[in-house]
XYZ file of N, CA and C in Angstrom:
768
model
N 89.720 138.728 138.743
C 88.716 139.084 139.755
C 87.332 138.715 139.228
N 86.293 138.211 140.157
C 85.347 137.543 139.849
C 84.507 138.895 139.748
N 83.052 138.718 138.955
C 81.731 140.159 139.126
C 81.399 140.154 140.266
N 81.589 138.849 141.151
C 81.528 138.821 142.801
C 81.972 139.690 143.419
N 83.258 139.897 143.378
C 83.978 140.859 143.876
C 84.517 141.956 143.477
N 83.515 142.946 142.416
C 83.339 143.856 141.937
C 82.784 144.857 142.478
N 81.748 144.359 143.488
C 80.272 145.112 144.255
C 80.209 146.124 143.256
N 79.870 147.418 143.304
C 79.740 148.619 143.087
C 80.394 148.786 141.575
N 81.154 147.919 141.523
C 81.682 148.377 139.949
C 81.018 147.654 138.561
N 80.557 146.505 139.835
C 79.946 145.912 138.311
C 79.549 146.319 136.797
N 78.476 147.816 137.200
C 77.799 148.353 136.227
C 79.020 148.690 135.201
N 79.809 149.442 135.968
C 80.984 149.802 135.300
C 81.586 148.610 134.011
N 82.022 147.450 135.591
C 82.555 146.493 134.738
C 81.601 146.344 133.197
N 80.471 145.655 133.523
C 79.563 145.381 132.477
C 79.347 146.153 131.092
N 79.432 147.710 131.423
C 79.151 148.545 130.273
C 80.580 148.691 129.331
N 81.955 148.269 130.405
C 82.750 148.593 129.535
C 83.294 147.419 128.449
N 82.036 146.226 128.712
C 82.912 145.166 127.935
C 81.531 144.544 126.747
N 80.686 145.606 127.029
C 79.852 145.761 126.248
C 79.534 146.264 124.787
N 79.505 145.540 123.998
C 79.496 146.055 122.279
C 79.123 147.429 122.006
N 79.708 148.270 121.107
C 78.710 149.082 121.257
C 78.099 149.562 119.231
N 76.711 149.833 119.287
C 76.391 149.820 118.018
C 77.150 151.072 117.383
N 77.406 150.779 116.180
C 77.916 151.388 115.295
C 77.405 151.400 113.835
N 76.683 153.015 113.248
C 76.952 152.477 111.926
C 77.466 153.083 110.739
N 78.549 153.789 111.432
C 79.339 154.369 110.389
C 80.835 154.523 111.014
N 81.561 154.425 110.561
C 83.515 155.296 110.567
C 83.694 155.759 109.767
N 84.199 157.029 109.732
C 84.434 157.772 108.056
C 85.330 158.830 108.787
N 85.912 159.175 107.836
C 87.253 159.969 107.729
C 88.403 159.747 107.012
N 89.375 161.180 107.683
C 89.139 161.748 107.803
C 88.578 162.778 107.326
N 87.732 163.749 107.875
C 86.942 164.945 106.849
C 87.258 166.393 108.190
N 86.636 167.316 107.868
C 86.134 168.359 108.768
C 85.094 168.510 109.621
N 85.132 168.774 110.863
C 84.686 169.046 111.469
C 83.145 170.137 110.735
N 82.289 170.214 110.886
C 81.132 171.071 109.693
C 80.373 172.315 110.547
N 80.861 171.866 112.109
C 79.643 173.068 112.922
C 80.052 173.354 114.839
N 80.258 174.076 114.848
C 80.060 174.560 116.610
C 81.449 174.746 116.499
N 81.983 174.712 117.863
C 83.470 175.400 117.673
C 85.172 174.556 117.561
N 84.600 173.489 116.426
C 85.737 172.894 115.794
C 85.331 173.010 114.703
N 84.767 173.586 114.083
C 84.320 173.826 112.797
C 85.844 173.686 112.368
N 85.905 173.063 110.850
C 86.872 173.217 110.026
C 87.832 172.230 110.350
N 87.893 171.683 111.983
C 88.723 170.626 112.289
C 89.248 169.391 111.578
N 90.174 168.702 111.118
C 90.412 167.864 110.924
C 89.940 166.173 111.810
N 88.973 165.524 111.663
C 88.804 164.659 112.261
C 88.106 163.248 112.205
N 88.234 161.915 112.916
C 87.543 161.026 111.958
C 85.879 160.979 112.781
N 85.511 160.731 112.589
C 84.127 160.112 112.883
C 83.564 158.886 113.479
N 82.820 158.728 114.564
C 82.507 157.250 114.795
C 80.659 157.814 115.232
N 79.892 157.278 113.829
C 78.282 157.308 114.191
C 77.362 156.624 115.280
N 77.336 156.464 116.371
C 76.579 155.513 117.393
C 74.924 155.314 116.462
N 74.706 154.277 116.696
C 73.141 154.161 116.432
C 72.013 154.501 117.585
N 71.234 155.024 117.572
C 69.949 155.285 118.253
C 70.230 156.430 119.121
N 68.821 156.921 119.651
C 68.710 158.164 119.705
C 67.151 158.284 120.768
N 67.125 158.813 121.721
C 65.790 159.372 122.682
C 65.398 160.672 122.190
N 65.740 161.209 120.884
C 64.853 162.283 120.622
C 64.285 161.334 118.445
N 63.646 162.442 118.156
C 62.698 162.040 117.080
C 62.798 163.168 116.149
N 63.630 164.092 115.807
C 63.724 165.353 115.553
C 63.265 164.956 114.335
N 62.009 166.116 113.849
C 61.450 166.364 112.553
C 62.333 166.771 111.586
N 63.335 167.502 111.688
C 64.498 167.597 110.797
C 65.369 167.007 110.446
N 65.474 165.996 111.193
C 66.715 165.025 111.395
C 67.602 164.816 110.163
N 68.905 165.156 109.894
C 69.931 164.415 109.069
C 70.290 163.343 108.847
N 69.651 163.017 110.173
C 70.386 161.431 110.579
C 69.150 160.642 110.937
N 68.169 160.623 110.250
C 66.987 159.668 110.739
C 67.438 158.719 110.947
N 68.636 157.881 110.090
C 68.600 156.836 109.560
C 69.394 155.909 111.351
N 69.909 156.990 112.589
C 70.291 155.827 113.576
C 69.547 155.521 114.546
N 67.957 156.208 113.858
C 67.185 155.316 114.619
C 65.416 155.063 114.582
N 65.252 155.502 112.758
C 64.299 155.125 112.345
C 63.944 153.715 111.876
N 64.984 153.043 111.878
C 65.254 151.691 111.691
C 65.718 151.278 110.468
N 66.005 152.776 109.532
C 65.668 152.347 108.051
C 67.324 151.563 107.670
N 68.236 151.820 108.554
C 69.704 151.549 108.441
C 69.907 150.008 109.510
N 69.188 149.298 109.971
C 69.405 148.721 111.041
C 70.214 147.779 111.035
N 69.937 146.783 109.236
C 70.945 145.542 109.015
C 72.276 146.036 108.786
N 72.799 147.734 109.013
C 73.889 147.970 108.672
C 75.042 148.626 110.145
N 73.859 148.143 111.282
C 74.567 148.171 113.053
C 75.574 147.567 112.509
N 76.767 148.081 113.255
C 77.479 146.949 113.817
C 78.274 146.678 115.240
N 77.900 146.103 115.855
C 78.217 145.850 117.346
C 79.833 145.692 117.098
N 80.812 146.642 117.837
C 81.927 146.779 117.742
C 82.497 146.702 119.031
N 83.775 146.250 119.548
C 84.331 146.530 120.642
C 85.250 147.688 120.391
N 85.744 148.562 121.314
C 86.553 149.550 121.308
C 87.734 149.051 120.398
N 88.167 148.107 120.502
C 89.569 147.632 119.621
C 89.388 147.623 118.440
N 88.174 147.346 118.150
C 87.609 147.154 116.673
C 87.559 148.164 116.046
N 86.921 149.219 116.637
C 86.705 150.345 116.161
C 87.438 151.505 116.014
N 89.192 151.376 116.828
C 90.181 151.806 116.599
C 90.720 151.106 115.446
N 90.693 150.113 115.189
C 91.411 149.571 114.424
C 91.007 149.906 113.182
N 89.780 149.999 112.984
C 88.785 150.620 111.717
C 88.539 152.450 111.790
N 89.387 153.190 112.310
C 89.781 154.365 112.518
C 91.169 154.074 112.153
N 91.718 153.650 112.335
C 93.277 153.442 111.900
C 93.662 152.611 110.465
N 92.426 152.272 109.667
C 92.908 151.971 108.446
C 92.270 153.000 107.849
N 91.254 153.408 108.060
C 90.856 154.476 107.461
C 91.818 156.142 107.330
N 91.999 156.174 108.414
C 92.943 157.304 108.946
C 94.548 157.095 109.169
N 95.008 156.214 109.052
C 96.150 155.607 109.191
C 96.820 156.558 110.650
N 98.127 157.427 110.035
C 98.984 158.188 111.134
C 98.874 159.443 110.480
N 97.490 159.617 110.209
C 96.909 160.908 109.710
C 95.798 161.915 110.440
N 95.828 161.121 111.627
C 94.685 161.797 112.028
C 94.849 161.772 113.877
N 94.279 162.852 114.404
C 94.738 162.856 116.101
C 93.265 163.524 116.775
N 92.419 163.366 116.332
C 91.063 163.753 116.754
C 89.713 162.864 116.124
N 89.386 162.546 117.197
C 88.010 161.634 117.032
C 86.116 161.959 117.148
N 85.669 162.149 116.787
C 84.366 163.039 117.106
C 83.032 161.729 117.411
N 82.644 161.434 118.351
C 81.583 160.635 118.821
C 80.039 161.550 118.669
N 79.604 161.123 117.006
C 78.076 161.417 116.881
C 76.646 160.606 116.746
N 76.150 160.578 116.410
C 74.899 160.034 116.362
C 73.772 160.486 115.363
N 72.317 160.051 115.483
C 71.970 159.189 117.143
C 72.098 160.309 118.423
N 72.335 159.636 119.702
C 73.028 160.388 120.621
C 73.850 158.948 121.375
N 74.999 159.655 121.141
C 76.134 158.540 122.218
C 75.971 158.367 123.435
N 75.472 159.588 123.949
C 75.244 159.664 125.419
C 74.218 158.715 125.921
N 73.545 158.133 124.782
C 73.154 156.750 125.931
C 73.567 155.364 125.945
N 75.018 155.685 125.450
C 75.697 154.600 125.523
C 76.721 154.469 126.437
N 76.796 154.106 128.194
C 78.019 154.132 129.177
C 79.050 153.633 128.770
N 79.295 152.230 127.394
C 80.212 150.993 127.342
C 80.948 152.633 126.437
N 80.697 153.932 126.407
C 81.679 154.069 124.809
C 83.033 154.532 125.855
N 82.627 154.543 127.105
C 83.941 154.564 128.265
C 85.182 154.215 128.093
N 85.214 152.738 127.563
C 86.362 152.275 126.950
C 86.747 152.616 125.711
N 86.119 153.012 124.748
C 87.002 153.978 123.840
C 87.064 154.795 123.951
N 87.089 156.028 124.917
C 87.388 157.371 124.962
C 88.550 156.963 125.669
N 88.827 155.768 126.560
C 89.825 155.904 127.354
C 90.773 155.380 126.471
N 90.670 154.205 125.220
C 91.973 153.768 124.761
C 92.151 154.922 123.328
N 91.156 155.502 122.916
C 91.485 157.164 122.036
C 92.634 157.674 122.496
N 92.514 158.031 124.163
C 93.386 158.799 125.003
C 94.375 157.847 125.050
N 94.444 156.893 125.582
C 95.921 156.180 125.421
C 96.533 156.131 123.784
N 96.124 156.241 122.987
C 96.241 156.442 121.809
C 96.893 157.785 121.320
N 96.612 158.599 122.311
C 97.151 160.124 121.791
C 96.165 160.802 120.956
N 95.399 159.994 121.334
C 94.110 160.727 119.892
C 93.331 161.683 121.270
N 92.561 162.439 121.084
C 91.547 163.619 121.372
C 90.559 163.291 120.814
N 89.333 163.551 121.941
C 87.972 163.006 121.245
C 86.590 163.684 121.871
N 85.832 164.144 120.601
C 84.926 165.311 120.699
C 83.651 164.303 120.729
N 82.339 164.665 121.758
C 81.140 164.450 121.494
C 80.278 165.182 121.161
N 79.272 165.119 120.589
C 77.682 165.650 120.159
C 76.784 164.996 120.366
N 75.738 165.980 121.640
C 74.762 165.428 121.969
C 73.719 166.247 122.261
N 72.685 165.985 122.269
C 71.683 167.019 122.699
C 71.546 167.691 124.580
N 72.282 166.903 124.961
C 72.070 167.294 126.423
C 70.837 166.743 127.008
N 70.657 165.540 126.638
C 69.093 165.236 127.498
C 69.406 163.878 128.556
N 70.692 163.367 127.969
C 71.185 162.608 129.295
C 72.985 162.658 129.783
N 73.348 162.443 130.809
C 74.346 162.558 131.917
C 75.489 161.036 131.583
N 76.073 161.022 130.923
C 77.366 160.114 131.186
C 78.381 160.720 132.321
N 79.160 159.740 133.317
C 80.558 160.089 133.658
C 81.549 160.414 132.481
N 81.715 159.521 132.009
C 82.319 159.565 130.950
C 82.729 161.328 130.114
N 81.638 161.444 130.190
C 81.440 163.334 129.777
C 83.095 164.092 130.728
N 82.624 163.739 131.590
C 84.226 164.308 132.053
C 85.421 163.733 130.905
N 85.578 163.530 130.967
C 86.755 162.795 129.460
C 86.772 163.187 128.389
N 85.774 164.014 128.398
C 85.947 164.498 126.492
C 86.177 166.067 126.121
N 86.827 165.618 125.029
C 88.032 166.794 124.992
C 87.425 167.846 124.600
N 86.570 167.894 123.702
C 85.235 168.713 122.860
C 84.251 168.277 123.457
N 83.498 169.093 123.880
C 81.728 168.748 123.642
C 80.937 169.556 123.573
N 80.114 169.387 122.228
C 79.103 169.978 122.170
C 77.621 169.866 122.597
N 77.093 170.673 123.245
C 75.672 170.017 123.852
C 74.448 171.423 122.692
N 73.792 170.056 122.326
C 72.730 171.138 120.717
C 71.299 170.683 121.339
N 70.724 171.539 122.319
C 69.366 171.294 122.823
C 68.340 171.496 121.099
N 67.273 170.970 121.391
C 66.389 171.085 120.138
C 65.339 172.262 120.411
N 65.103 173.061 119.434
C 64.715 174.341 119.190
C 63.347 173.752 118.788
N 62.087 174.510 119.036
C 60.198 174.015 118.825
C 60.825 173.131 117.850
N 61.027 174.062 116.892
C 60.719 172.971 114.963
C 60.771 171.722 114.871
N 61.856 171.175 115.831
C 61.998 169.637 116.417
C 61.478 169.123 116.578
N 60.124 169.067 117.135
C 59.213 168.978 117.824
C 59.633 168.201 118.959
N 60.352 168.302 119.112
C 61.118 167.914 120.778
C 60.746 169.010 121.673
N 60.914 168.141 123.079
C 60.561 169.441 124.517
C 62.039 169.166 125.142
N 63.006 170.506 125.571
C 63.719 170.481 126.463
C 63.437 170.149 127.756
N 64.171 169.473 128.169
C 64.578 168.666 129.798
C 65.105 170.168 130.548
N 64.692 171.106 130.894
C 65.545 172.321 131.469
C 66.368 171.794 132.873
N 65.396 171.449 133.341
C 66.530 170.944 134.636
C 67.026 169.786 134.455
N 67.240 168.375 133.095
C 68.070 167.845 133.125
C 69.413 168.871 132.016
N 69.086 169.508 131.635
C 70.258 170.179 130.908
C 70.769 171.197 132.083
N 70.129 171.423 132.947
C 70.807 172.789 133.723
C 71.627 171.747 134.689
N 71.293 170.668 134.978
C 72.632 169.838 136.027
C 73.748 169.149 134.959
N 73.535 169.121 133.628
C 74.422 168.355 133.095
C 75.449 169.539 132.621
N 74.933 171.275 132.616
C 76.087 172.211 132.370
C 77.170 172.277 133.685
N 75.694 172.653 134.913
C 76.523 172.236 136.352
C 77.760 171.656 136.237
N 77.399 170.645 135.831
C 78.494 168.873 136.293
C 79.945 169.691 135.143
N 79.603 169.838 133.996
C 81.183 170.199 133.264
C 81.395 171.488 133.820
N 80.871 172.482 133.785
C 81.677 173.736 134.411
C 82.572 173.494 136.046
N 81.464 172.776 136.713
C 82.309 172.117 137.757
C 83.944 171.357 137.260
N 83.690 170.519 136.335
C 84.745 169.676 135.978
C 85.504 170.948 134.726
N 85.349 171.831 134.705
C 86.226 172.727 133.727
C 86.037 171.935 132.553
N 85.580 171.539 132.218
C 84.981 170.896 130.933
C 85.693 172.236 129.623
N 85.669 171.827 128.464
C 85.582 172.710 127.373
C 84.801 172.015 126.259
N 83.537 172.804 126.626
C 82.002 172.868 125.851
C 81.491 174.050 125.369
N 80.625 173.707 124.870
C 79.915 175.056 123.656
C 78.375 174.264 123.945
N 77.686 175.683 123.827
C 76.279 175.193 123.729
C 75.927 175.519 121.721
N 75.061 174.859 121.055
C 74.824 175.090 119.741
C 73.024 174.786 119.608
N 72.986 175.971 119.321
C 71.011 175.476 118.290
C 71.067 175.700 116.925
N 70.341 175.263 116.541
C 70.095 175.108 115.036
C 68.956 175.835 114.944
N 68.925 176.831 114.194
C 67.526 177.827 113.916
C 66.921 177.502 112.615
N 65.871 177.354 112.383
C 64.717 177.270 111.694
C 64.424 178.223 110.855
N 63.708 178.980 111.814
C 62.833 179.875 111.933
C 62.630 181.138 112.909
N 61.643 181.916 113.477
C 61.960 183.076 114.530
C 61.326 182.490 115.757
N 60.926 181.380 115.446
C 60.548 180.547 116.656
C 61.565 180.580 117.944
N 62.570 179.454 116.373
C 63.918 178.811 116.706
C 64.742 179.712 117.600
N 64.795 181.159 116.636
C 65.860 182.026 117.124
C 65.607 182.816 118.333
N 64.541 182.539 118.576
C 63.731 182.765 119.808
C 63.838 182.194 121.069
N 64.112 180.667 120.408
C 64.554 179.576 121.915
C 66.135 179.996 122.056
N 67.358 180.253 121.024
C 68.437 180.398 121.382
C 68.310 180.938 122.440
N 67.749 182.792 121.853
C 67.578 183.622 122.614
C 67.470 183.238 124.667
N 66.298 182.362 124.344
C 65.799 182.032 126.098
C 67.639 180.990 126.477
N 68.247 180.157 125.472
C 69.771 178.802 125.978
C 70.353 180.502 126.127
N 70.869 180.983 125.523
C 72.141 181.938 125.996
C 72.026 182.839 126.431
N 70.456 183.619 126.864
C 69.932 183.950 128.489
C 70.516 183.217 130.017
N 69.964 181.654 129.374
C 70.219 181.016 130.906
C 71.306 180.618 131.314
N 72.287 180.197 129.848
C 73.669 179.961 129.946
C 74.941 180.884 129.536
N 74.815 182.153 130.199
C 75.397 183.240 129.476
C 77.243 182.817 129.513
N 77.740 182.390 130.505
C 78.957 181.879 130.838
C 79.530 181.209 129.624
N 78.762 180.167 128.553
C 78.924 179.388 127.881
C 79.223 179.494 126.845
N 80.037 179.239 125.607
C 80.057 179.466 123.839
C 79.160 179.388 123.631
N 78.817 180.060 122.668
C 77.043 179.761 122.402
C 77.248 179.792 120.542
N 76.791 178.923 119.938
C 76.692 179.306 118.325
C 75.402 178.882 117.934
N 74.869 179.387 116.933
C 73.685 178.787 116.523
C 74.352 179.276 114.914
N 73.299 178.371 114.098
C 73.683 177.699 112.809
C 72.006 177.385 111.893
N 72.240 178.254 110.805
C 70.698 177.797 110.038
C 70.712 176.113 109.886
N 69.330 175.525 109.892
C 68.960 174.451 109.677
C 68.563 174.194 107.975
N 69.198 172.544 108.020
C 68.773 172.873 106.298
C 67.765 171.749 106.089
N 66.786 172.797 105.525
C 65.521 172.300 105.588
C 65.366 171.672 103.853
N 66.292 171.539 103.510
C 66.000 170.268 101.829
C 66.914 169.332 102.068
N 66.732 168.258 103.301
C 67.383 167.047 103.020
C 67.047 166.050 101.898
N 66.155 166.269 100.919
C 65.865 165.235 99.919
C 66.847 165.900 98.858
N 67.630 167.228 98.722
C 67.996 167.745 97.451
C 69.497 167.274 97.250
N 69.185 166.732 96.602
C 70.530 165.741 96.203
C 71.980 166.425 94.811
N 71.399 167.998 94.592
C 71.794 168.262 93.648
C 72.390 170.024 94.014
N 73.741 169.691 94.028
C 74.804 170.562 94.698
C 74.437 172.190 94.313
N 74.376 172.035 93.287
C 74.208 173.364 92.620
C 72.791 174.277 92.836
N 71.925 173.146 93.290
C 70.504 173.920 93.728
C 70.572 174.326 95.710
N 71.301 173.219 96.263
C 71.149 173.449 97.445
C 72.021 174.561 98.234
N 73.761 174.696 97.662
C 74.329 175.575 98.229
C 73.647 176.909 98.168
N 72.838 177.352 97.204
C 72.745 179.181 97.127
C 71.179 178.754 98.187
N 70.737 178.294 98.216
C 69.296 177.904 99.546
C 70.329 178.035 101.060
N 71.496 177.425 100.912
C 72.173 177.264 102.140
C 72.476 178.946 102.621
N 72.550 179.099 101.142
C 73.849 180.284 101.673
C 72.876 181.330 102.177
N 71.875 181.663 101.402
C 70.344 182.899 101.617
C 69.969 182.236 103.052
N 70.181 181.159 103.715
C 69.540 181.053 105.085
C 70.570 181.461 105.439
N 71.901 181.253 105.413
C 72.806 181.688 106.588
C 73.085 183.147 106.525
N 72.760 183.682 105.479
C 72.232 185.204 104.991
C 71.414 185.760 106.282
N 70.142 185.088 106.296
C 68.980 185.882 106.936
C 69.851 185.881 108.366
N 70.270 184.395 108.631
C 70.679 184.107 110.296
C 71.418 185.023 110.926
N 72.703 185.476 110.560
C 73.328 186.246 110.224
C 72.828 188.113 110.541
N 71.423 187.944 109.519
C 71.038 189.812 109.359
C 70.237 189.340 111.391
N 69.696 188.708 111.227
C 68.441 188.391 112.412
C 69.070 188.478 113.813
N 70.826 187.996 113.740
C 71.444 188.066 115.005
C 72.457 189.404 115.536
N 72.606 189.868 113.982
C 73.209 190.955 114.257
C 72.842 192.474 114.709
N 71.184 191.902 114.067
C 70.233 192.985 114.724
C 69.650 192.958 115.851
N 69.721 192.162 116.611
C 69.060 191.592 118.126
C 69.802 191.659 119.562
N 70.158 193.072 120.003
C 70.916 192.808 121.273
C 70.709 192.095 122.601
N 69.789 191.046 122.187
C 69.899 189.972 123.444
C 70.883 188.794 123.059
N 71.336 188.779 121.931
C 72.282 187.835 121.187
C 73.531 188.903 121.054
N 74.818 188.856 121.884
C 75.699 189.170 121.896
C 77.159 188.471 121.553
N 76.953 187.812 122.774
C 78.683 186.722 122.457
C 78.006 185.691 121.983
N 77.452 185.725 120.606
C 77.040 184.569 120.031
C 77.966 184.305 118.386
N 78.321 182.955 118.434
C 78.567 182.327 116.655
C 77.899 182.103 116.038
N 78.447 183.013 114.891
C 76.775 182.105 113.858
C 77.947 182.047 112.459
N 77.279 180.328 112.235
C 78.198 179.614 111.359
C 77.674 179.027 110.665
N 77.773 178.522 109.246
C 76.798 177.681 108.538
C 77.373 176.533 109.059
N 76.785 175.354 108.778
C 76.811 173.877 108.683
C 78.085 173.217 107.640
N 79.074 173.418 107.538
C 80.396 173.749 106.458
C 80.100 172.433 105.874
N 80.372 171.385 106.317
C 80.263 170.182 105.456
C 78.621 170.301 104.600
N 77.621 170.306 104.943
C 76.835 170.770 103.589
C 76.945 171.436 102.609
N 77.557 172.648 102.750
C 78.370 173.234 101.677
C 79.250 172.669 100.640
N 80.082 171.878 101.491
C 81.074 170.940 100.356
C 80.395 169.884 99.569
N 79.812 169.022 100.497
C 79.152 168.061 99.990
C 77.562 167.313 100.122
N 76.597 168.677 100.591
C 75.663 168.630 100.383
C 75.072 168.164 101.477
N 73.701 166.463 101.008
C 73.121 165.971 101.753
C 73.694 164.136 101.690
N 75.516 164.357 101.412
C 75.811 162.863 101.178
C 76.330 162.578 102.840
N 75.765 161.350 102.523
C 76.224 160.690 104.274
C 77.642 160.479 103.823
N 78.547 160.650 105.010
C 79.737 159.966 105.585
C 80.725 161.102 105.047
N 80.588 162.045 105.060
C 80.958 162.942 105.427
C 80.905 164.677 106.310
């Protein structure tokens, strides 16, 4: 069939035969935060990102500092490089970033994941709308709290909860707290989204500390305070509060 005689699908057609950047596969490891914590699963990093977060873990998919290390992948490719890595060891896939969600082409690998028998989780901030979102087996949506210095989209996040509760989706909302700022904005997400999982998780504010033994007991005294701060606050009820697990194990090393 010609793009002629596509009308209306074109976009479709187009995005799904479209590369999509990549700059990491790693696995398998654990799942580190929201409510697959502990999961067994592999990883696929998208590059770039519409937010700028001052904290960022992940500057690197879209400060440019990683860029000669994109790699434009087709869905086949990138199963196939999930499957040497993971061999017939692994049945869950996690799409992070960056944010994926502004990528429509990752359509075709969520759909051949699923023909695959594999299950596949996203993470995104909630600031833009894929179809695709219907399809995923996990998702987490982690709006950014002040410290970010990001501004929430309220009414693009309040139609994109719409759209999955409509679709019975199984999602979790997650913030990352700071500070009493931070724990302050949860406060206002699981006000407005009371229906929803809600976890929030200390932020770790020494991404330069490269040295295991200094950073876990810093980790552990924040998830300490997070912890005393939520348990004392009855506007925070059906809430999780979880550390960041993969920092714990292995710190501030990428690719895991």
């Amino acid at each position: 069939m010609s793009m002629a005689n596509l009308g209306g699908n074109t976009v479709l057609a187009n995005s799904a035969v479209r590369p999509i950047p990549v700059l990491e596969i790693f696995g398998p490891t654990v799942q580190g935060e929201g409510m697959l914590a502990g999961r067994k699963t592999m990883f696929v990093r998208t590059a770039g990102c519409d937010y700028r977060c001052s904290w960022c873990d992940s500057a690197f998919t879209w400060d440019g500092s990683a860029k000669d290390d994109i790699r434009l992948m087709s869905a086949g490719e990138i199963i196939a490089a999930l499957d040497q890595l993971g061999g017939s060891g692994y049945d869950h896939v996690t799409l992070s970033g960056g944010n994926p969600a502004l990528l429509p082409q990752l359509q075709a690998l969520i759909s051949q994941l699923h023909d695959a028998g594999k299950k596949v989780a996203l993470e995104t901030q909630g600031s833009r709308w894929q179809d695709w979102f219907k399809q995923i087996d996990h998702l987490t949506l982690s709006p950014k709290p002040p410290s970010s210095g990001m501004e929430t989209d309220w009414q693009q996040l309040d139609e994109i909860i719409n759209r999955l509760l409509q679709n019975k989706s199984q999602f979790c909302l997650k913030v990352v707290v700071f500070d009493e700022q931070d724990l302050y904005y949860a406060k206002q997400v699981h006000a407005r989204y009371p229906q929803v999982l809600f976890y929030v998780q200390p932020g770790n504010d020494q991404l330069a500390e490269q040295e295991q033994e200094r950073l876990l007991p810093h980790l552990l005294a924040r998830y300490q305070w997070l912890i005393e701060q939520v348990m004392a606050d009855k506007e925070l009820t059906s809430v999780f509060v979880l550390p960041q697990v993969h920092t714990w194990v292995w710190g501030n090393k990428k690719g895991f």
